[in-house]
Amino acid sequence: MVVDGRAPDPREARSAPEFIALLRMLKDASGLTFRELSQRADAVGDVLPRSTIANMLGRTSVPREELLAAFVRACGCGPAQVADWLAVRKELAVHGERAGTAEASGAAPEETAGHSSEPPTVPLPEPAPAGRRRTGTLVAAVVALVVLAAAAVTVTLLVRGDDDPPQSRPVTGPVAGRTVQIRSVHSGLCLSEKRDSDSGELYQVPCEQETIPRFSLKPLTGDAWRIVTDHPVHLKGCTGVWNGVRDAEAPLQDQECGKRGDAEEFLIEPVGRPVDGYRVRPAHTRLCVGAERKSKERGAELVQTSCDGADRGNLFSFDPVAAETAGG
């Protein structure tokens, strides 16, 4: 188990599901998001897409060797720990289960692969080095511009708090069957897939541009809703959490309906009086949908994230649009 930020010992796993559970604990111990893990893997020449991580952690069978090695390296494990994970993975792949943990087998700590029984500490990622500063007249000009900009920001913040919505557009609640753009109240941006990608993942884009797919809402039993999609290429589908993964930071994805169970069902809850916006909560976790790291930036990915008290990035409006302009 994870204690004080320490990584779990893979030798505790006696089955493939237990092995996957320890991988989830390893990710939690690292403190890294799917994006950060992917970036760390890429920096050392490994291939580890975010969607692949989510898929791996949502399975009940052991992953491929190269995928496992890339993942545990990205989490901060050294060569000795990577070897431990691979050894346990091989044993489970061949036999389906293991007799027990290293402690249960009676082996002394120093006899188990030559490593200490103390779980390894997962190092935190180092901050990126700062870029070089330019000198001379350019610096003076930049300083002058920064001073002017800071003064303008100060005046603006006296009028409007920094966490206020970027625009005062009214919010609209869910209505069955209506074609909508799903807009983040926090950023003023709308949900859309990327046109040059078949992943189905959702991002924030300007609402003024043509967004895909078309979204509409279908009420289900109880208080749940299904977010139905109509894609110009892939046709009908549903929005859901990637592969039904329960972890925070799991991406939202449009896919064929029926593949992810209640990870394709959402609770849509009004917040505030009058209503400030609507929380969208995956039914299988009761977490919230929001932009990654609560970003206001264009291109930020939509993920399953925590529901905090401030609701920054977690509130949406279902703005009605004419069906023929909702997609292309």
GROMACS .gro file of C-alpha atoms in nm:
model
  328
    1MET     CA    1   0.000   0.000   0.000
    2VAL     CA    2   0.101   0.366  -0.036
    3VAL     CA    3   0.233   0.516   0.286
    4ASP     CA    4   0.366   0.872   0.302
    5GLY     CA    5   0.401   0.894  -0.076
    6ARG     CA    6   0.582   0.560  -0.108
    7ALA     CA    7   0.517   0.327  -0.397
    8PRO     CA    8   0.355  -0.015  -0.352
    9ASP     CA    9   0.554  -0.336  -0.381
   10PRO     CA   10   0.440  -0.537  -0.688
   11ARG     CA   11   0.527  -0.861  -0.507
   12GLU     CA   12   0.216  -0.807  -0.293
   13ALA     CA   13  -0.002  -0.895  -0.594
   14ARG     CA   14  -0.140  -1.248  -0.611
   15SER     CA   15  -0.366  -1.199  -0.913
   16ALA     CA   16  -0.395  -0.978  -1.221
   17PRO     CA   17  -0.669  -0.756  -1.067
   18GLU     CA   18  -0.451  -0.703  -0.758
   19PHE     CA   19  -0.160  -0.617  -0.988
   20ILE     CA   20  -0.369  -0.352  -1.167
   21ALA     CA   21  -0.484  -0.215  -0.831
   22LEU     CA   22  -0.119  -0.172  -0.731
   23LEU     CA   23  -0.050   0.009  -1.058
   24ARG     CA   24  -0.332   0.251  -0.972
   25MET     CA   25  -0.174   0.302  -0.630
   26LEU     CA   26   0.163   0.364  -0.797
   27LYS     CA   27   0.008   0.638  -1.012
   28ASP     CA   28  -0.151   0.795  -0.703
   29ALA     CA   29   0.183   0.782  -0.519
   30SER     CA   30   0.357   0.957  -0.810
   31GLY     CA   31   0.116   1.251  -0.791
   32LEU     CA   32   0.129   1.280  -1.172
   33THR     CA   33  -0.156   1.326  -1.417
   34PHE     CA   34  -0.206   1.116  -1.730
   35ARG     CA   35  -0.060   1.403  -1.935
   36GLU     CA   36   0.247   1.437  -1.712
   37LEU     CA   37   0.312   1.062  -1.721
   38SER     CA   38   0.292   1.067  -2.101
   39GLN     CA   39   0.532   1.362  -2.118
   40ARG     CA   40   0.783   1.197  -1.884
   41ALA     CA   41   0.775   0.879  -2.091
   42ASP     CA   42   0.825   1.073  -2.412
   43ALA     CA   43   1.126   1.252  -2.262
   44VAL     CA   44   1.313   0.920  -2.228
   45GLY     CA   45   1.200   0.772  -2.559
   46ASP     CA   46   0.910   0.561  -2.432
   47VAL     CA   47   0.568   0.562  -2.597
   48LEU     CA   48   0.290   0.607  -2.342
   49PRO     CA   49  -0.024   0.786  -2.470
   50ARG     CA   50  -0.265   0.915  -2.206
   51SER     CA   51  -0.548   0.708  -2.349
   52THR     CA   52  -0.332   0.395  -2.324
   53ILE     CA   53  -0.265   0.462  -1.955
   54ALA     CA   54  -0.637   0.500  -1.887
   55ASN     CA   55  -0.711   0.181  -2.079
   56MET     CA   56  -0.442  -0.014  -1.892
   57LEU     CA   57  -0.566   0.097  -1.549
   58GLY     CA   58  -0.924   0.006  -1.642
   59ARG     CA   59  -0.845  -0.356  -1.732
   60THR     CA   60  -0.832  -0.668  -1.517
   61SER     CA   61  -0.548  -0.839  -1.710
   62VAL     CA   62  -0.176  -0.764  -1.695
   63PRO     CA   63  -0.045  -0.513  -1.952
   64ARG     CA   64   0.219  -0.574  -2.219
   65GLU     CA   65   0.579  -0.573  -2.094
   66GLU     CA   66   0.685  -0.261  -2.285
   67LEU     CA   67   0.376  -0.070  -2.170
   68LEU     CA   68   0.429  -0.171  -1.807
   69ALA     CA   69   0.798  -0.075  -1.816
   70ALA     CA   70   0.722   0.266  -1.968
   71PHE     CA   71   0.450   0.333  -1.710
   72VAL     CA   72   0.647   0.242  -1.397
   73ARG     CA   73   0.950   0.435  -1.526
   74ALA     CA   74   0.732   0.740  -1.582
   75CYS     CA   75   0.600   0.704  -1.227
   76GLY     CA   76   0.957   0.739  -1.100
   77CYS     CA   77   1.069   0.380  -1.041
   78GLY     CA   78   1.436   0.295  -1.098
   79PRO     CA   79   1.576  -0.005  -1.286
   80ALA     CA   80   1.556  -0.240  -0.987
   81GLN     CA   81   1.190  -0.159  -0.923
   82VAL     CA   82   1.107  -0.186  -1.294
   83ALA     CA   83   1.262  -0.534  -1.288
   84ASP     CA   84   1.040  -0.629  -0.992
   85TRP     CA   85   0.724  -0.515  -1.172
   86LEU     CA   86   0.821  -0.705  -1.488
   87ALA     CA   87   0.905  -1.022  -1.294
   88VAL     CA   88   0.567  -1.025  -1.119
   89ARG     CA   89   0.390  -0.946  -1.445
   90LYS     CA   90   0.561  -1.241  -1.617
   91GLU     CA   91   0.466  -1.479  -1.337
   92LEU     CA   92   0.102  -1.370  -1.350
   93ALA     CA   93   0.094  -1.392  -1.731
   94VAL     CA   94   0.224  -1.750  -1.722
   95HIS     CA   95   0.046  -1.892  -1.417
   96GLY     CA   96  -0.255  -1.662  -1.373
   97GLU     CA   97  -0.186  -1.616  -1.002
   98ARG     CA   98   0.096  -1.619  -0.750
   99ALA     CA   99   0.135  -1.819  -0.430
  100GLY     CA  100   0.168  -1.508  -0.213
  101THR     CA  101   0.373  -1.204  -0.128
  102ALA     CA  102   0.746  -1.201  -0.070
  103GLU     CA  103   0.682  -1.205   0.306
  104ALA     CA  104   0.441  -1.500   0.283
  105SER     CA  105   0.690  -1.709   0.084
  106GLY     CA  106   0.931  -1.708   0.378
  107ALA     CA  107   1.211  -1.539   0.187
  108ALA     CA  108   1.419  -1.290   0.376
  109PRO     CA  109   1.406  -0.936   0.244
  110GLU     CA  110   1.765  -0.952   0.119
  111GLU     CA  111   1.685  -1.274  -0.075
  112THR     CA  112   1.403  -1.125  -0.283
  113ALA     CA  113   1.564  -1.007  -0.606
  114GLY     CA  114   1.843  -0.845  -0.407
  115HIS     CA  115   1.631  -0.545  -0.309
  116SER     CA  116   1.531  -0.396   0.022
  117SER     CA  117   1.178  -0.476   0.142
  118GLU     CA  118   1.130  -0.104   0.205
  119PRO     CA  119   0.901   0.031  -0.071
  120PRO     CA  120   1.081   0.272  -0.305
  121THR     CA  121   1.011   0.641  -0.276
  122VAL     CA  122   0.870   0.783  -0.597
  123PRO     CA  123   1.059   1.103  -0.683
  124LEU     CA  124   0.862   1.410  -0.773
  125PRO     CA  125   0.915   1.544  -1.126
  126GLU     CA  126   1.176   1.816  -1.146
  127PRO     CA  127   1.059   2.162  -1.251
  128ALA     CA  128   1.142   2.262  -1.606
  129PRO     CA  129   1.453   2.483  -1.631
  130ALA     CA  130   1.387   2.850  -1.675
  131GLY     CA  131   1.466   2.999  -2.014
  132ARG     CA  132   1.747   3.248  -2.069
  133ARG     CA  133   1.666   3.612  -2.021
  134ARG     CA  134   1.743   3.866  -2.288
  135THR     CA  135   1.930   4.181  -2.197
  136GLY     CA  136   1.951   4.533  -2.332
  137THR     CA  137   1.683   4.762  -2.466
  138LEU     CA  138   1.442   4.473  -2.531
  139VAL     CA  139   1.428   4.399  -2.157
  140ALA     CA  140   1.352   4.762  -2.080
  141ALA     CA  141   1.070   4.764  -2.333
  142VAL     CA  142   0.925   4.442  -2.194
  143VAL     CA  143   0.943   4.576  -1.838
  144ALA     CA  144   0.756   4.887  -1.942
  145LEU     CA  145   0.485   4.679  -2.110
  146VAL     CA  146   0.455   4.454  -1.804
  147VAL     CA  147   0.409   4.756  -1.576
  148LEU     CA  148   0.135   4.892  -1.798
  149ALA     CA  149  -0.034   4.554  -1.821
  150ALA     CA  150  -0.019   4.505  -1.443
  151ALA     CA  151  -0.183   4.841  -1.391
  152ALA     CA  152  -0.461   4.748  -1.632
  153VAL     CA  153  -0.513   4.413  -1.460
  154THR     CA  154  -0.526   4.577  -1.120
  155VAL     CA  155  -0.798   4.815  -1.233
  156THR     CA  156  -0.990   4.525  -1.390
  157LEU     CA  157  -0.971   4.312  -1.075
  158LEU     CA  158  -1.113   4.597  -0.870
  159VAL     CA  159  -1.420   4.574  -1.087
  160ARG     CA  160  -1.435   4.197  -1.142
  161GLY     CA  161  -1.285   3.914  -0.933
  162ASP     CA  162  -1.030   3.696  -1.112
  163ASP     CA  163  -1.245   3.386  -1.067
  164ASP     CA  164  -1.558   3.540  -1.217
  165PRO     CA  165  -1.687   3.386  -1.541
  166PRO     CA  166  -1.522   3.537  -1.852
  167GLN     CA  167  -1.859   3.648  -1.983
  168SER     CA  168  -2.208   3.709  -1.848
  169ARG     CA  169  -2.400   3.488  -2.088
  170PRO     CA  170  -2.703   3.326  -1.924
  171VAL     CA  171  -2.682   2.955  -1.850
  172THR     CA  172  -2.929   2.699  -1.982
  173GLY     CA  173  -3.019   2.368  -1.822
  174PRO     CA  174  -3.060   2.028  -1.988
  175VAL     CA  175  -3.363   1.973  -2.211
  176ALA     CA  176  -3.435   1.630  -2.361
  177GLY     CA  177  -3.368   1.598  -2.733
  178ARG     CA  178  -3.246   1.955  -2.790
  179THR     CA  179  -2.924   2.001  -2.989
  180VAL     CA  180  -2.679   2.195  -2.774
  181GLN     CA  181  -2.328   2.326  -2.740
  182ILE     CA  182  -2.191   2.233  -2.398
  183ARG     CA  183  -2.018   2.546  -2.269
  184SER     CA  184  -1.785   2.580  -1.971
  185VAL     CA  185  -1.903   2.871  -1.759
  186HIS     CA  186  -1.547   2.903  -1.623
  187SER     CA  187  -1.371   2.946  -1.957
  188GLY     CA  188  -1.652   3.046  -2.193
  189LEU     CA  189  -1.530   2.770  -2.428
  190CYS     CA  190  -1.730   2.478  -2.570
  191LEU     CA  191  -1.672   2.103  -2.585
  192SER     CA  192  -1.556   1.957  -2.915
  193GLU     CA  193  -1.347   1.680  -3.063
  194LYS     CA  194  -1.043   1.760  -3.276
  195ARG     CA  195  -1.116   1.729  -3.646
  196ASP     CA  196  -0.782   1.563  -3.722
  197SER     CA  197  -0.820   1.294  -3.455
  198ASP     CA  198  -1.018   0.971  -3.426
  199SER     CA  199  -0.963   0.936  -3.051
  200GLY     CA  200  -1.301   1.083  -2.958
  201GLU     CA  201  -1.145   1.282  -2.672
  202LEU     CA  202  -1.305   1.616  -2.588
  203TYR     CA  203  -1.136   1.956  -2.564
  204GLN     CA  204  -1.227   2.321  -2.503
  205VAL     CA  205  -1.260   2.531  -2.819
  206PRO     CA  206  -1.418   2.871  -2.898
  207CYS     CA  207  -1.794   2.838  -2.917
  208GLU     CA  208  -1.798   3.057  -3.227
  209GLN     CA  209  -1.624   2.794  -3.436
  210GLU     CA  210  -1.798   2.485  -3.568
  211THR     CA  211  -1.788   2.221  -3.293
  212ILE     CA  212  -1.819   1.847  -3.344
  213PRO     CA  213  -2.004   1.628  -3.279
  214ARG     CA  214  -2.359   1.750  -3.228
  215PHE     CA  215  -2.464   1.695  -2.867
  216SER     CA  216  -2.811   1.628  -2.732
  217LEU     CA  217  -2.944   1.495  -2.403
  218LYS     CA  218  -3.149   1.185  -2.333
  219PRO     CA  219  -3.309   1.135  -1.988
  220LEU     CA  220  -3.258   0.794  -1.827
  221THR     CA  221  -3.415   0.634  -1.522
  222GLY     CA  222  -3.378   0.831  -1.200
  223ASP     CA  223  -3.190   1.158  -1.233
  224ALA     CA  224  -2.935   1.038  -1.489
  225TRP     CA  225  -2.884   1.166  -1.842
  226ARG     CA  226  -2.705   1.032  -2.147
  227ILE     CA  227  -2.507   1.276  -2.363
  228VAL     CA  228  -2.584   1.160  -2.716
  229THR     CA  229  -2.345   1.247  -3.001
  230ASP     CA  230  -2.397   1.277  -3.376
  231HIS     CA  231  -2.058   1.286  -3.551
  232PRO     CA  232  -2.026   1.379  -3.920
  233VAL     CA  233  -1.804   1.072  -3.981
  234HIS     CA  234  -1.864   0.826  -3.696
  235LEU     CA  235  -2.238   0.898  -3.674
  236LYS     CA  236  -2.431   0.815  -3.353
  237GLY     CA  237  -2.256   0.761  -3.023
  238CYS     CA  238  -2.234   0.859  -2.658
  239THR     CA  239  -2.004   1.062  -2.437
  240GLY     CA  240  -1.846   0.872  -2.148
  241VAL     CA  241  -1.536   0.833  -1.933
  242TRP     CA  242  -1.259   0.651  -2.119
  243ASN     CA  243  -1.303   0.275  -2.076
  244GLY     CA  244  -1.505   0.331  -1.758
  245VAL     CA  245  -1.191   0.423  -1.563
  246ARG     CA  246  -1.260   0.553  -1.212
  247ASP     CA  247  -0.942   0.755  -1.162
  248ALA     CA  248  -0.939   1.133  -1.156
  249GLU     CA  249  -0.785   1.279  -1.474
  250ALA     CA  250  -0.938   1.003  -1.690
  251PRO     CA  251  -1.033   1.170  -2.020
  252LEU     CA  252  -1.384   1.210  -2.158
  253GLN     CA  253  -1.439   1.033  -2.489
  254ASP     CA  254  -1.710   1.003  -2.751
  255GLN     CA  255  -1.758   0.642  -2.860
  256GLU     CA  256  -2.026   0.391  -2.956
  257CYS     CA  257  -2.297   0.363  -2.693
  258GLY     CA  258  -2.308   0.067  -2.457
  259LYS     CA  259  -1.935  -0.003  -2.415
  260ARG     CA  260  -1.879   0.163  -2.076
  261GLY     CA  261  -2.189   0.090  -1.868
  262ASP     CA  262  -2.278   0.362  -1.619
  263ALA     CA  263  -1.962   0.554  -1.718
  264GLU     CA  264  -2.189   0.677  -2.003
  265GLU     CA  265  -2.446   0.812  -1.758
  266PHE     CA  266  -2.426   1.157  -1.600
  267LEU     CA  267  -2.595   1.340  -1.316
  268ILE     CA  268  -2.657   1.704  -1.414
  269GLU     CA  269  -2.702   1.924  -1.108
  270PRO     CA  270  -2.784   2.297  -1.085
  271VAL     CA  271  -2.552   2.504  -0.865
  272GLY     CA  272  -2.642   2.839  -0.706
  273ARG     CA  273  -2.956   3.051  -0.670
  274PRO     CA  274  -3.005   3.187  -0.928
  275VAL     CA  275  -2.832   2.906  -1.113
  276ASP     CA  276  -2.463   2.976  -1.187
  277GLY     CA  277  -2.422   2.661  -1.395
  278TYR     CA  278  -2.462   2.285  -1.393
  279ARG     CA  279  -2.229   2.017  -1.259
  280VAL     CA  280  -2.189   1.716  -1.488
  281ARG     CA  281  -2.105   1.409  -1.278
  282PRO     CA  282  -2.025   1.061  -1.418
  283ALA     CA  283  -2.266   0.820  -1.249
  284HIS     CA  284  -2.003   0.550  -1.188
  285THR     CA  285  -1.782   0.773  -0.969
  286ARG     CA  286  -1.989   1.083  -0.875
  287LEU     CA  287  -1.680   1.292  -0.954
  288CYS     CA  288  -1.716   1.596  -1.182
  289VAL     CA  289  -1.641   1.674  -1.544
  290GLY     CA  290  -1.404   1.968  -1.591
  291ALA     CA  291  -1.113   2.102  -1.789
  292GLU     CA  292  -0.778   1.949  -1.702
  293ARG     CA  293  -0.627   2.144  -1.411
  294LYS     CA  294  -0.936   2.368  -1.427
  295SER     CA  295  -0.778   2.544  -1.724
  296LYS     CA  296  -0.937   2.833  -1.910
  297GLU     CA  297  -0.710   2.772  -2.210
  298ARG     CA  298  -0.824   2.675  -2.557
  299GLY     CA  299  -0.732   2.313  -2.628
  300ALA     CA  300  -0.748   2.198  -2.263
  301GLU     CA  301  -0.874   1.841  -2.235
  302LEU     CA  302  -1.198   1.752  -2.057
  303VAL     CA  303  -1.144   1.498  -1.780
  304GLN     CA  304  -1.306   1.339  -1.481
  305THR     CA  305  -1.192   1.547  -1.185
  306SER     CA  306  -1.270   1.629  -0.824
  307CYS     CA  307  -1.572   1.840  -0.729
  308ASP     CA  308  -1.432   2.124  -0.520
  309GLY     CA  309  -1.625   2.386  -0.327
  310ALA     CA  310  -1.527   2.670  -0.562
  311ASP     CA  311  -1.667   2.486  -0.869
  312ARG     CA  312  -1.402   2.644  -1.090
  313GLY     CA  313  -1.404   2.461  -1.421
  314ASN     CA  314  -1.687   2.229  -1.316
  315LEU     CA  315  -1.993   2.427  -1.424
  316PHE     CA  316  -2.153   2.407  -1.768
  317SER     CA  317  -2.438   2.549  -1.972
  318PHE     CA  318  -2.631   2.359  -2.239
  319ASP     CA  319  -2.673   2.632  -2.498
  320PRO     CA  320  -2.940   2.552  -2.759
  321VAL     CA  321  -2.829   2.575  -3.122
  322ALA     CA  322  -2.988   2.506  -3.457
  323ALA     CA  323  -2.915   2.145  -3.548
  324GLU     CA  324  -2.769   2.236  -3.887
  325THR     CA  325  -2.509   2.467  -3.728
  326ALA     CA  326  -2.407   2.240  -3.438
  327GLY     CA  327  -2.167   2.034  -3.646
  328GLY     CA  328  -2.061   1.969  -4.000
   0.00000   0.00000   0.00000
